[in-house]
Amino acid sequence: MGEDRRPEILDATCRVIAKVGIPGLYIRRVAEEAGVSRALISYYFQTRDDLLQAALAFAEQRAIDEIASRTHSGTAIERITQALVLEFDDSPAVRDNWVIWSELTEAALFDPSMRGPIAHWSQEWDAAVAGAIREGQADGSISSSVDPDAASERLTGLVDGLGARWLLGELTPERAQILVREAVHLELT
Amino acid sequence: MGEDRRPEILDATCRVIAKVGIPGLYIRRVAEEAGVSRALISYYFQTRDDLLQAALAFAEQRAIDEIASRTHSGTAIERITQALVLEFDDSPAVRDNWVIWSELTEAALFDPSMRGPIAHWSQEWDAAVAGAIREGQADGSISSSVDPDAASERLTGLVDGLGARWLLGELTPERAQILVREAVHLELT
């Protein structure tokens, strides 16, 4: 058996979505981007929807790993602040991730089969932030009067809303980071 | 001269976008929906982009008028709360408006010519909330230590983010309203 070629195919799929959006996502284009045959893509991913859902999972897991690798120190409130602020890191990888998220969210509006995967990652993200809030209540860095679930839903909802504006150039990453830092302070202290 | 047929054409355009999204928006479909000829639509709107931008302005102005007509009483903080909570009113008109906003925002990602109109309406909305916050600081219902612009950007950003989740069925309108009420309280008191 050869090596697993899925990661490079999914990485290429993410680059194609970030460049041209889901309407321009064709297997042929992914094959060119990845430098593999269309047959190989079809071997791993039977349908375009399979490929889309796997690309979403790949992009989200990569973002989670990236944030986890950069937010290991400090109190819980410091780690939450770092993690949310990193969502507005002005690097191509972060920006591509936002475009992919935005494109797949939009696709789910008219394609209910995409809603489960999108909801799954929203919930993962909410649960991670709510878990960190509970850790902060244990380590004393976050007020015990905070409702972890409501605060988490609002913080991640705010990041989603500001992310859309950042993508369209309505908001600088620096401004988004300031707004998010203040939101963490208002919500959690 | 006959009467101005633009409002009914734009109303029909909004219904078509809400039903099938921007990829499914054809002049032929709008003509059928409005019960007018394609020539009449072309008479008022030279290009599909003209029609899209006019439909966005129509939908946003209608939403602003609707909210204004329902939020005339109370202190400034009560009016801000009412206005933001009304964004999650579970009526077809409100939902259609969210779909239109979401579709046009998405289109702007890969079509920079749509970004100006989207930014315009974001700024209108932010400015209206910031203005109401300043009124609240004058009438005493809002703390004078609040930064009106930052609070407004966060509240409207939060509503944008929660709106996307509501559209996908991840959040009930009741939950969204509770989260927004608490956010207003945290931000403004």
mmCIF file of C-alpha atoms in Angstrom:
data_model
loop_
_atom_site.group_PDB
_atom_site.id
_atom_site.type_symbol
_atom_site.label_atom_id
_atom_site.label_comp_id
_atom_site.label_asym_id
_atom_site.label_seq_id
_atom_site.Cartn_x
_atom_site.Cartn_y
_atom_site.Cartn_z
ATOM 1 C CA MET A 1 0.000 0.000 0.000
ATOM 2 C CA GLY A 2 1.191 3.503 -0.804
ATOM 3 C CA GLU A 3 1.091 6.431 1.553
ATOM 4 C CA ASP A 4 -2.169 8.194 2.395
ATOM 5 C CA ARG A 5 -2.589 10.996 -0.150
ATOM 6 C CA ARG A 6 -5.664 12.467 1.515
ATOM 7 C CA PRO A 7 -3.883 15.315 3.384
ATOM 8 C CA GLU A 8 -2.346 16.775 0.224
ATOM 9 C CA ILE A 9 -5.645 16.479 -1.659
ATOM 10 C CA LEU A 10 -7.517 18.214 1.171
ATOM 11 C CA ASP A 11 -4.874 20.912 1.467
ATOM 12 C CA ALA A 12 -5.239 21.564 -2.276
ATOM 13 C CA THR A 13 -9.048 21.590 -1.952
ATOM 14 C CA CYS A 14 -8.785 24.266 0.748
ATOM 15 C CA ARG A 15 -6.529 26.393 -1.449
ATOM 16 C CA VAL A 16 -8.974 26.124 -4.364
ATOM 17 C CA ILE A 17 -11.978 27.108 -2.204
ATOM 18 C CA ALA A 18 -10.036 30.046 -0.752
ATOM 19 C CA LYS A 19 -9.122 31.236 -4.265
ATOM 20 C CA VAL A 20 -12.356 30.786 -6.200
ATOM 21 C CA GLY A 21 -15.082 29.799 -3.753
ATOM 22 C CA ILE A 22 -17.265 26.707 -3.749
ATOM 23 C CA PRO A 23 -18.990 27.531 -7.062
ATOM 24 C CA GLY A 24 -15.572 27.221 -8.741
ATOM 25 C CA LEU A 25 -14.606 23.979 -6.999
ATOM 26 C CA TYR A 26 -14.213 21.260 -9.614
ATOM 27 C CA ILE A 27 -12.412 17.962 -9.141
ATOM 28 C CA ARG A 28 -10.294 18.800 -12.203
ATOM 29 C CA ARG A 29 -9.081 21.989 -10.525
ATOM 30 C CA VAL A 30 -8.255 20.199 -7.267
ATOM 31 C CA ALA A 31 -6.333 17.567 -9.236
ATOM 32 C CA GLU A 32 -4.272 20.285 -10.942
ATOM 33 C CA GLU A 33 -3.662 22.108 -7.655
ATOM 34 C CA ALA A 34 -2.590 18.897 -5.877
ATOM 35 C CA GLY A 35 -0.664 17.515 -8.838
ATOM 36 C CA VAL A 36 -2.559 14.207 -8.723
ATOM 37 C CA SER A 37 -4.973 12.448 -11.066
ATOM 38 C CA ARG A 38 -8.749 12.922 -10.913
ATOM 39 C CA ALA A 39 -8.986 9.165 -10.445
ATOM 40 C CA LEU A 40 -6.978 9.334 -7.245
ATOM 41 C CA ILE A 41 -9.297 12.010 -5.834
ATOM 42 C CA SER A 42 -12.323 9.900 -6.736
ATOM 43 C CA TYR A 43 -10.683 6.905 -5.067
ATOM 44 C CA TYR A 44 -10.596 8.722 -1.727
ATOM 45 C CA PHE A 45 -13.704 10.891 -2.099
ATOM 46 C CA GLN A 46 -16.675 9.376 -3.899
ATOM 47 C CA THR A 47 -18.623 12.622 -4.350
ATOM 48 C CA ARG A 48 -17.958 16.358 -4.397
ATOM 49 C CA ASP A 49 -19.937 16.615 -1.132
ATOM 50 C CA ASP A 50 -17.638 14.032 0.492
ATOM 51 C CA LEU A 51 -14.667 16.131 -0.584
ATOM 52 C CA LEU A 52 -16.248 19.342 0.732
ATOM 53 C CA GLN A 53 -17.066 17.858 4.118
ATOM 54 C CA ALA A 54 -13.591 16.340 4.455
ATOM 55 C CA ALA A 55 -12.006 19.684 3.482
ATOM 56 C CA LEU A 56 -14.057 21.428 6.184
ATOM 57 C CA ALA A 57 -12.925 18.902 8.815
ATOM 58 C CA PHE A 58 -9.318 19.211 7.607
ATOM 59 C CA ALA A 59 -9.361 23.029 7.775
ATOM 60 C CA GLU A 60 -11.040 23.134 11.193
ATOM 61 C CA GLN A 61 -8.757 20.526 12.732
ATOM 62 C CA ARG A 62 -5.720 22.354 11.357
ATOM 63 C CA ALA A 63 -6.979 25.619 12.873
ATOM 64 C CA ILE A 64 -7.633 23.950 16.243
ATOM 65 C CA ASP A 65 -4.145 22.377 16.260
ATOM 66 C CA GLU A 66 -2.541 25.669 15.254
ATOM 67 C CA ILE A 67 -4.323 27.609 17.995
ATOM 68 C CA ALA A 68 -3.611 24.896 20.591
ATOM 69 C CA SER A 69 0.105 24.975 19.724
ATOM 70 C CA ARG A 70 0.228 28.717 20.330
ATOM 71 C CA THR A 71 -1.897 29.019 23.487
ATOM 72 C CA HIS A 72 -0.400 26.651 26.026
ATOM 73 C CA SER A 73 0.676 29.077 28.724
ATOM 74 C CA GLY A 74 -0.969 31.466 31.163
ATOM 75 C CA THR A 75 -4.235 31.446 33.069
ATOM 76 C CA ALA A 76 -7.427 30.251 31.398
ATOM 77 C CA ILE A 77 -8.582 33.807 30.640
ATOM 78 C CA GLU A 78 -5.232 34.572 28.984
ATOM 79 C CA ARG A 79 -5.465 31.429 26.865
ATOM 80 C CA ILE A 80 -9.037 32.257 25.800
ATOM 81 C CA THR A 81 -7.966 35.773 24.836
ATOM 82 C CA GLN A 82 -4.972 34.457 22.856
ATOM 83 C CA ALA A 83 -7.064 31.851 21.061
ATOM 84 C CA LEU A 84 -9.792 34.305 20.016
ATOM 85 C CA VAL A 85 -7.328 37.015 19.013
ATOM 86 C CA LEU A 86 -5.389 34.494 16.876
ATOM 87 C CA GLU A 87 -8.525 34.163 14.729
ATOM 88 C CA PHE A 88 -7.594 37.599 13.387
ATOM 89 C CA ASP A 89 -3.967 36.821 12.727
ATOM 90 C CA ASP A 90 -3.275 38.409 9.346
ATOM 91 C CA SER A 91 -1.665 35.362 7.746
ATOM 92 C CA PRO A 92 -2.800 33.634 4.531
ATOM 93 C CA ALA A 93 -3.577 30.402 6.415
ATOM 94 C CA VAL A 94 -5.953 32.120 8.833
ATOM 95 C CA ARG A 95 -7.585 34.126 6.080
ATOM 96 C CA ASP A 96 -8.022 31.030 3.897
ATOM 97 C CA ASN A 97 -9.675 29.308 6.817
ATOM 98 C CA TRP A 98 -12.184 32.109 7.184
ATOM 99 C CA VAL A 99 -13.014 32.002 3.481
ATOM 100 C CA ILE A 100 -13.525 28.228 3.653
ATOM 101 C CA TRP A 101 -15.725 28.558 6.731
ATOM 102 C CA SER A 102 -17.704 31.357 5.125
ATOM 103 C CA GLU A 103 -18.134 29.467 1.837
ATOM 104 C CA LEU A 104 -19.271 26.254 3.522
ATOM 105 C CA THR A 105 -21.645 28.107 5.842
ATOM 106 C CA GLU A 106 -23.175 29.784 2.813
ATOM 107 C CA ALA A 107 -23.453 26.502 0.924
ATOM 108 C CA ALA A 108 -25.313 25.017 3.901
ATOM 109 C CA LEU A 109 -28.030 27.675 3.566
ATOM 110 C CA PHE A 110 -29.360 25.988 0.432
ATOM 111 C CA ASP A 111 -27.925 22.495 0.986
ATOM 112 C CA PRO A 112 -29.189 21.045 4.283
ATOM 113 C CA SER A 113 -26.784 18.077 3.990
ATOM 114 C CA MET A 114 -23.918 20.484 4.784
ATOM 115 C CA ARG A 115 -25.570 21.742 7.988
ATOM 116 C CA GLY A 116 -24.595 18.814 10.199
ATOM 117 C CA PRO A 117 -20.833 19.230 9.599
ATOM 118 C CA ILE A 118 -21.032 23.019 10.047
ATOM 119 C CA ALA A 119 -23.015 22.653 13.293
ATOM 120 C CA HIS A 120 -20.526 20.038 14.505
ATOM 121 C CA TRP A 121 -17.586 22.455 14.214
ATOM 122 C CA SER A 122 -19.543 25.366 15.716
ATOM 123 C CA GLN A 123 -20.332 23.162 18.694
ATOM 124 C CA GLU A 124 -16.727 21.968 19.016
ATOM 125 C CA TRP A 125 -15.563 25.548 19.111
ATOM 126 C CA ASP A 126 -18.248 26.623 21.613
ATOM 127 C CA ALA A 127 -17.510 23.624 23.831
ATOM 128 C CA ALA A 128 -13.761 24.340 23.803
ATOM 129 C CA VAL A 129 -14.307 27.945 24.895
ATOM 130 C CA ALA A 130 -16.924 26.966 27.500
ATOM 131 C CA GLY A 131 -14.510 24.324 28.859
ATOM 132 C CA ALA A 132 -11.730 26.910 29.142
ATOM 133 C CA ILE A 133 -14.136 29.270 30.949
ATOM 134 C CA ARG A 134 -14.850 26.515 33.495
ATOM 135 C CA GLU A 135 -11.093 26.016 33.944
ATOM 136 C CA GLY A 136 -10.813 29.764 34.545
ATOM 137 C CA GLN A 137 -13.505 29.587 37.195
ATOM 138 C CA ALA A 138 -11.450 26.826 38.855
ATOM 139 C CA ASP A 139 -8.109 28.698 38.602
ATOM 140 C CA GLY A 140 -9.748 31.957 39.765
ATOM 141 C CA SER A 141 -9.013 33.971 36.605
ATOM 142 C CA ILE A 142 -12.720 34.073 35.605
ATOM 143 C CA SER A 143 -15.636 35.233 37.751
ATOM 144 C CA SER A 144 -17.778 32.418 39.158
ATOM 145 C CA SER A 145 -20.933 34.391 38.250
ATOM 146 C CA VAL A 146 -20.270 33.901 34.508
ATOM 147 C CA ASP A 147 -22.522 31.437 32.616
ATOM 148 C CA PRO A 148 -19.870 29.475 30.627
ATOM 149 C CA ASP A 149 -22.233 28.391 27.840
ATOM 150 C CA ALA A 150 -23.818 31.797 27.209
ATOM 151 C CA ALA A 151 -20.468 33.605 27.407
ATOM 152 C CA SER A 152 -18.925 31.097 25.004
ATOM 153 C CA GLU A 153 -21.798 31.390 22.510
ATOM 154 C CA ARG A 154 -21.510 35.171 22.557
ATOM 155 C CA LEU A 155 -17.716 35.259 22.227
ATOM 156 C CA THR A 156 -17.621 32.787 19.345
ATOM 157 C CA GLY A 157 -20.654 34.465 17.737
ATOM 158 C CA LEU A 158 -18.885 37.828 17.963
ATOM 159 C CA VAL A 159 -15.723 36.381 16.408
ATOM 160 C CA ASP A 160 -17.842 34.933 13.564
ATOM 161 C CA GLY A 161 -19.521 38.292 12.934
ATOM 162 C CA LEU A 162 -16.292 40.299 13.059
ATOM 163 C CA GLY A 163 -14.541 37.695 10.890
ATOM 164 C CA ALA A 164 -17.047 38.279 8.093
ATOM 165 C CA ARG A 165 -16.387 42.026 8.230
ATOM 166 C CA TRP A 166 -12.645 41.532 8.290
ATOM 167 C CA LEU A 167 -12.819 39.318 5.197
ATOM 168 C CA LEU A 168 -14.617 42.105 3.326
ATOM 169 C CA GLY A 169 -12.069 44.708 4.368
ATOM 170 C CA GLU A 170 -14.519 46.578 6.618
ATOM 171 C CA LEU A 171 -12.415 45.995 9.709
ATOM 172 C CA THR A 172 -8.646 45.791 10.219
ATOM 173 C CA PRO A 173 -7.305 42.741 12.092
ATOM 174 C CA GLU A 174 -5.908 45.117 14.739
ATOM 175 C CA ARG A 175 -9.347 46.648 15.359
ATOM 176 C CA ALA A 176 -10.964 43.197 15.498
ATOM 177 C CA GLN A 177 -8.380 42.112 18.071
ATOM 178 C CA ILE A 178 -9.043 45.169 20.263
ATOM 179 C CA LEU A 179 -12.805 44.592 20.110
ATOM 180 C CA VAL A 180 -12.390 40.910 21.024
ATOM 181 C CA ARG A 181 -10.024 41.624 23.934
ATOM 182 C CA GLU A 182 -12.555 44.055 25.384
ATOM 183 C CA ALA A 183 -15.377 41.567 24.875
ATOM 184 C CA VAL A 184 -13.447 38.901 26.824
ATOM 185 C CA HIS A 185 -12.901 41.419 29.614
ATOM 186 C CA LEU A 186 -16.597 42.412 29.713
ATOM 187 C CA GLU A 187 -17.832 38.819 29.572
ATOM 188 C CA LEU A 188 -15.452 37.082 31.937
ATOM 189 C CA THR A 189 -14.253 39.459 34.660
ATOM 190 C CA MET B 1 -45.750 58.309 -17.448
ATOM 191 C CA GLY B 2 -46.848 55.164 -15.663
ATOM 192 C CA GLU B 3 -46.222 54.454 -12.017
ATOM 193 C CA ASP B 4 -42.804 53.468 -10.722
ATOM 194 C CA ARG B 5 -42.585 49.680 -10.937
ATOM 195 C CA ARG B 6 -39.223 49.441 -9.183
ATOM 196 C CA PRO B 7 -40.577 48.537 -5.710
ATOM 197 C CA GLU B 8 -42.453 45.482 -6.964
ATOM 198 C CA ILE B 9 -39.477 44.351 -9.046
ATOM 199 C CA LEU B 10 -37.130 44.711 -6.059
ATOM 200 C CA ASP B 11 -39.580 42.961 -3.761
ATOM 201 C CA ALA B 12 -39.715 40.059 -6.240
ATOM 202 C CA THR B 13 -35.888 40.052 -6.516
ATOM 203 C CA CYS B 14 -35.635 39.732 -2.731
ATOM 204 C CA ARG B 15 -38.071 36.802 -2.745
ATOM 205 C CA VAL B 16 -36.075 35.036 -5.454
ATOM 206 C CA ILE B 17 -32.736 35.495 -3.614
ATOM 207 C CA ALA B 18 -34.315 34.245 -0.378
ATOM 208 C CA LYS B 19 -35.636 31.153 -2.162
ATOM 209 C CA VAL B 20 -32.725 30.104 -4.371
ATOM 210 C CA GLY B 21 -29.748 32.304 -3.505
ATOM 211 C CA ILE B 22 -27.750 34.566 -5.774
ATOM 212 C CA PRO B 23 -26.469 31.726 -8.017
ATOM 213 C CA GLY B 24 -30.123 31.083 -8.981
ATOM 214 C CA LEU B 25 -30.974 34.732 -9.603
ATOM 215 C CA TYR B 26 -31.872 35.176 -13.259
ATOM 216 C CA ILE B 27 -33.749 38.126 -14.743
ATOM 217 C CA ARG B 28 -36.239 35.645 -16.225
ATOM 218 C CA ARG B 29 -37.034 34.305 -12.761
ATOM 219 C CA VAL B 30 -37.496 37.790 -11.301
ATOM 220 C CA ALA B 31 -39.804 38.668 -14.205
ATOM 221 C CA GLU B 32 -41.942 35.583 -13.494
ATOM 222 C CA GLU B 33 -41.986 36.306 -9.751
ATOM 223 C CA ALA B 34 -42.967 39.959 -10.277
ATOM 224 C CA GLY B 35 -45.381 39.236 -13.147
ATOM 225 C CA VAL B 36 -43.644 41.764 -15.402
ATOM 226 C CA SER B 37 -41.661 41.521 -18.645
ATOM 227 C CA ARG B 38 -37.904 41.054 -18.772
ATOM 228 C CA ALA B 39 -37.773 44.250 -20.838
ATOM 229 C CA LEU B 40 -39.316 46.255 -17.994
ATOM 230 C CA ILE B 41 -36.695 44.966 -15.568
ATOM 231 C CA SER B 42 -33.923 45.879 -18.019
ATOM 232 C CA TYR B 43 -35.485 49.327 -18.419
ATOM 233 C CA TYR B 44 -34.985 50.055 -14.711
ATOM 234 C CA PHE B 45 -31.849 47.984 -14.069
ATOM 235 C CA GLN B 46 -29.246 47.870 -16.805
ATOM 236 C CA THR B 47 -27.218 44.994 -15.356
ATOM 237 C CA ARG B 48 -27.687 42.109 -12.938
ATOM 238 C CA ASP B 49 -25.249 43.879 -10.563
ATOM 239 C CA ASP B 50 -27.442 47.014 -10.642
ATOM 240 C CA LEU B 51 -30.426 44.859 -9.719
ATOM 241 C CA LEU B 52 -28.498 43.135 -6.911
ATOM 242 C CA GLN B 53 -27.295 46.394 -5.397
ATOM 243 C CA ALA B 54 -30.763 47.950 -5.614
ATOM 244 C CA ALA B 55 -32.295 44.842 -4.005
ATOM 245 C CA LEU B 56 -29.805 45.100 -1.135
ATOM 246 C CA ALA B 57 -30.685 48.775 -0.587
ATOM 247 C CA PHE B 58 -34.409 47.937 -0.799
ATOM 248 C CA ALA B 59 -34.136 45.114 1.749
ATOM 249 C CA GLU B 60 -31.990 47.102 4.172
ATOM 250 C CA GLN B 61 -34.175 50.231 4.004
ATOM 251 C CA ARG B 62 -37.275 48.082 4.545
ATOM 252 C CA ALA B 63 -35.653 46.460 7.588
ATOM 253 C CA ILE B 64 -34.633 49.854 9.008
ATOM 254 C CA ASP B 65 -38.164 51.246 8.515
ATOM 255 C CA GLU B 66 -39.734 48.148 10.061
ATOM 256 C CA ILE B 67 -37.490 48.303 13.116
ATOM 257 C CA ALA B 68 -37.978 52.078 13.470
ATOM 258 C CA SER B 69 -41.767 51.645 13.377
ATOM 259 C CA ARG B 70 -41.594 49.148 16.242
ATOM 260 C CA THR B 71 -39.036 50.821 18.525
ATOM 261 C CA HIS B 72 -40.302 54.336 19.142
ATOM 262 C CA SER B 73 -40.871 54.271 22.884
ATOM 263 C CA GLY B 74 -38.765 53.882 26.026
ATOM 264 C CA THR B 75 -35.286 54.955 27.001
ATOM 265 C CA ALA B 76 -32.430 54.645 24.525
ATOM 266 C CA ILE B 77 -31.214 51.384 26.043
ATOM 267 C CA GLU B 78 -34.723 49.913 25.752
ATOM 268 C CA ARG B 79 -34.932 50.971 22.113
ATOM 269 C CA ILE B 80 -31.503 49.472 21.323
ATOM 270 C CA THR B 81 -32.521 46.202 22.972
ATOM 271 C CA GLN B 82 -35.827 46.111 21.063
ATOM 272 C CA ALA B 83 -34.130 46.868 17.753
ATOM 273 C CA LEU B 84 -31.452 44.180 18.140
ATOM 274 C CA VAL B 85 -33.901 41.572 19.437
ATOM 275 C CA LEU B 86 -36.243 42.251 16.495
ATOM 276 C CA GLU B 87 -33.450 40.989 14.217
ATOM 277 C CA PHE B 88 -34.392 37.530 15.503
ATOM 278 C CA ASP B 89 -38.102 37.887 15.015
ATOM 279 C CA ASP B 90 -39.177 34.545 13.552
ATOM 280 C CA SER B 91 -41.135 35.953 10.615
ATOM 281 C CA PRO B 92 -40.534 35.183 6.933
ATOM 282 C CA ALA B 93 -39.701 38.846 6.198
ATOM 283 C CA VAL B 94 -36.925 38.951 8.800
ATOM 284 C CA ARG B 95 -35.577 35.581 7.742
ATOM 285 C CA ASP B 96 -35.614 36.554 4.062
ATOM 286 C CA ASN B 97 -33.651 39.651 4.954
ATOM 287 C CA TRP B 98 -30.994 37.608 6.663
ATOM 288 C CA VAL B 99 -30.675 35.299 3.672
ATOM 289 C CA ILE B 100 -30.346 38.289 1.331
ATOM 290 C CA TRP B 101 -27.718 39.877 3.568
ATOM 291 C CA SER B 102 -25.838 36.611 3.851
ATOM 292 C CA GLU B 103 -25.947 35.961 0.102
ATOM 293 C CA LEU B 104 -24.755 39.441 -0.822
ATOM 294 C CA THR B 105 -22.009 39.370 1.799
ATOM 295 C CA GLU B 106 -20.818 36.084 0.352
ATOM 296 C CA ALA B 107 -20.979 37.387 -3.206
ATOM 297 C CA ALA B 108 -18.796 40.335 -2.149
ATOM 298 C CA LEU B 109 -16.025 37.937 -1.096
ATOM 299 C CA PHE B 110 -15.225 37.173 -4.730
ATOM 300 C CA ASP B 111 -16.741 40.284 -6.342
ATOM 301 C CA PRO B 112 -15.119 43.429 -4.934
ATOM 302 C CA SER B 113 -17.694 45.661 -6.696
ATOM 303 C CA MET B 114 -20.288 44.453 -4.165
ATOM 304 C CA ARG B 115 -18.147 45.429 -1.175
ATOM 305 C CA GLY B 116 -18.947 49.147 -1.211
ATOM 306 C CA PRO B 117 -22.726 48.632 -0.879
ATOM 307 C CA ILE B 118 -22.276 45.987 1.843
ATOM 308 C CA ALA B 119 -19.883 48.238 3.793
ATOM 309 C CA HIS B 120 -22.317 51.142 3.402
ATOM 310 C CA TRP B 121 -25.149 49.258 5.112
ATOM 311 C CA SER B 122 -22.870 47.852 7.832
ATOM 312 C CA GLN B 123 -21.765 51.397 8.592
ATOM 313 C CA GLU B 124 -25.357 52.711 8.578
ATOM 314 C CA TRP B 125 -26.314 50.065 11.081
ATOM 315 C CA ASP B 126 -23.262 50.682 13.302
ATOM 316 C CA ALA B 127 -23.827 54.440 13.188
ATOM 317 C CA ALA B 128 -27.499 54.083 14.146
ATOM 318 C CA VAL B 129 -26.630 51.954 17.185
ATOM 319 C CA ALA B 130 -23.724 54.239 18.170
ATOM 320 C CA GLY B 131 -26.063 57.252 17.873
ATOM 321 C CA ALA B 132 -28.639 55.585 20.106
ATOM 322 C CA ILE B 133 -25.898 54.793 22.643
ATOM 323 C CA ARG B 134 -24.976 58.496 22.735
ATOM 324 C CA GLU B 135 -28.667 59.347 23.280
ATOM 325 C CA GLY B 136 -28.667 56.852 26.150
ATOM 326 C CA GLN B 137 -25.655 58.542 27.679
ATOM 327 C CA ALA B 138 -27.586 61.823 27.475
ATOM 328 C CA ASP B 139 -30.832 60.387 28.929
ATOM 329 C CA GLY B 140 -28.905 58.544 31.666
ATOM 330 C CA SER B 141 -29.960 55.006 30.646
ATOM 331 C CA ILE B 142 -26.424 54.123 29.444
ATOM 332 C CA SER B 143 -23.179 54.439 31.390
ATOM 333 C CA SER B 144 -21.006 57.398 30.395
ATOM 334 C CA SER B 145 -17.926 55.155 30.510
ATOM 335 C CA VAL B 146 -19.114 53.182 27.443
ATOM 336 C CA ASP B 147 -17.264 53.764 24.128
ATOM 337 C CA PRO B 148 -20.248 54.145 21.731
ATOM 338 C CA ASP B 149 -18.366 53.090 18.599
ATOM 339 C CA ALA B 150 -16.712 49.984 20.063
ATOM 340 C CA ALA B 151 -19.912 48.883 21.830
ATOM 341 C CA SER B 152 -21.895 49.367 18.629
ATOM 342 C CA GLU B 153 -19.378 47.410 16.528
ATOM 343 C CA ARG B 154 -19.461 44.553 19.010
ATOM 344 C CA LEU B 155 -23.255 44.458 19.340
ATOM 345 C CA THR B 156 -23.885 44.536 15.592
ATOM 346 C CA GLY B 157 -21.014 42.071 15.014
ATOM 347 C CA LEU B 158 -22.563 39.713 17.566
ATOM 348 C CA VAL B 159 -25.976 39.995 15.909
ATOM 349 C CA ASP B 160 -24.351 39.203 12.533
ATOM 350 C CA GLY B 161 -22.611 36.136 13.949
ATOM 351 C CA LEU B 162 -25.685 34.827 15.771
ATOM 352 C CA GLY B 163 -27.841 35.532 12.721
ATOM 353 C CA ALA B 164 -25.734 33.185 10.615
ATOM 354 C CA ARG B 165 -26.181 30.419 13.181
ATOM 355 C CA TRP B 166 -29.899 31.026 13.452
ATOM 356 C CA LEU B 167 -30.266 30.760 9.657
ATOM 357 C CA LEU B 168 -28.597 27.334 9.761
ATOM 358 C CA GLY B 169 -30.856 26.120 12.565
ATOM 359 C CA GLU B 170 -28.007 25.983 15.123
ATOM 360 C CA LEU B 171 -29.707 28.495 17.397
ATOM 361 C CA THR B 172 -33.371 29.164 18.185
ATOM 362 C CA PRO B 173 -34.569 32.759 17.843
ATOM 363 C CA GLU B 174 -35.480 32.689 21.557
ATOM 364 C CA ARG B 175 -31.918 31.745 22.525
ATOM 365 C CA ALA B 176 -30.480 34.397 20.212
ATOM 366 C CA GLN B 177 -32.730 37.008 21.830
ATOM 367 C CA ILE B 178 -31.618 36.013 25.351
ATOM 368 C CA LEU B 179 -27.947 36.173 24.337
ATOM 369 C CA VAL B 180 -28.414 39.600 22.755
ATOM 370 C CA ARG B 181 -30.323 41.020 25.743
ATOM 371 C CA GLU B 182 -27.500 39.938 28.043
ATOM 372 C CA ALA B 183 -24.895 41.401 25.681
ATOM 373 C CA VAL B 184 -26.676 44.780 25.736
ATOM 374 C CA HIS B 185 -26.705 44.640 29.520
ATOM 375 C CA LEU B 186 -22.990 43.752 29.713
ATOM 376 C CA GLU B 187 -21.955 46.373 27.162
ATOM 377 C CA LEU B 188 -24.073 49.328 28.188
ATOM 378 C CA THR B 189 -24.770 49.284 31.917
#
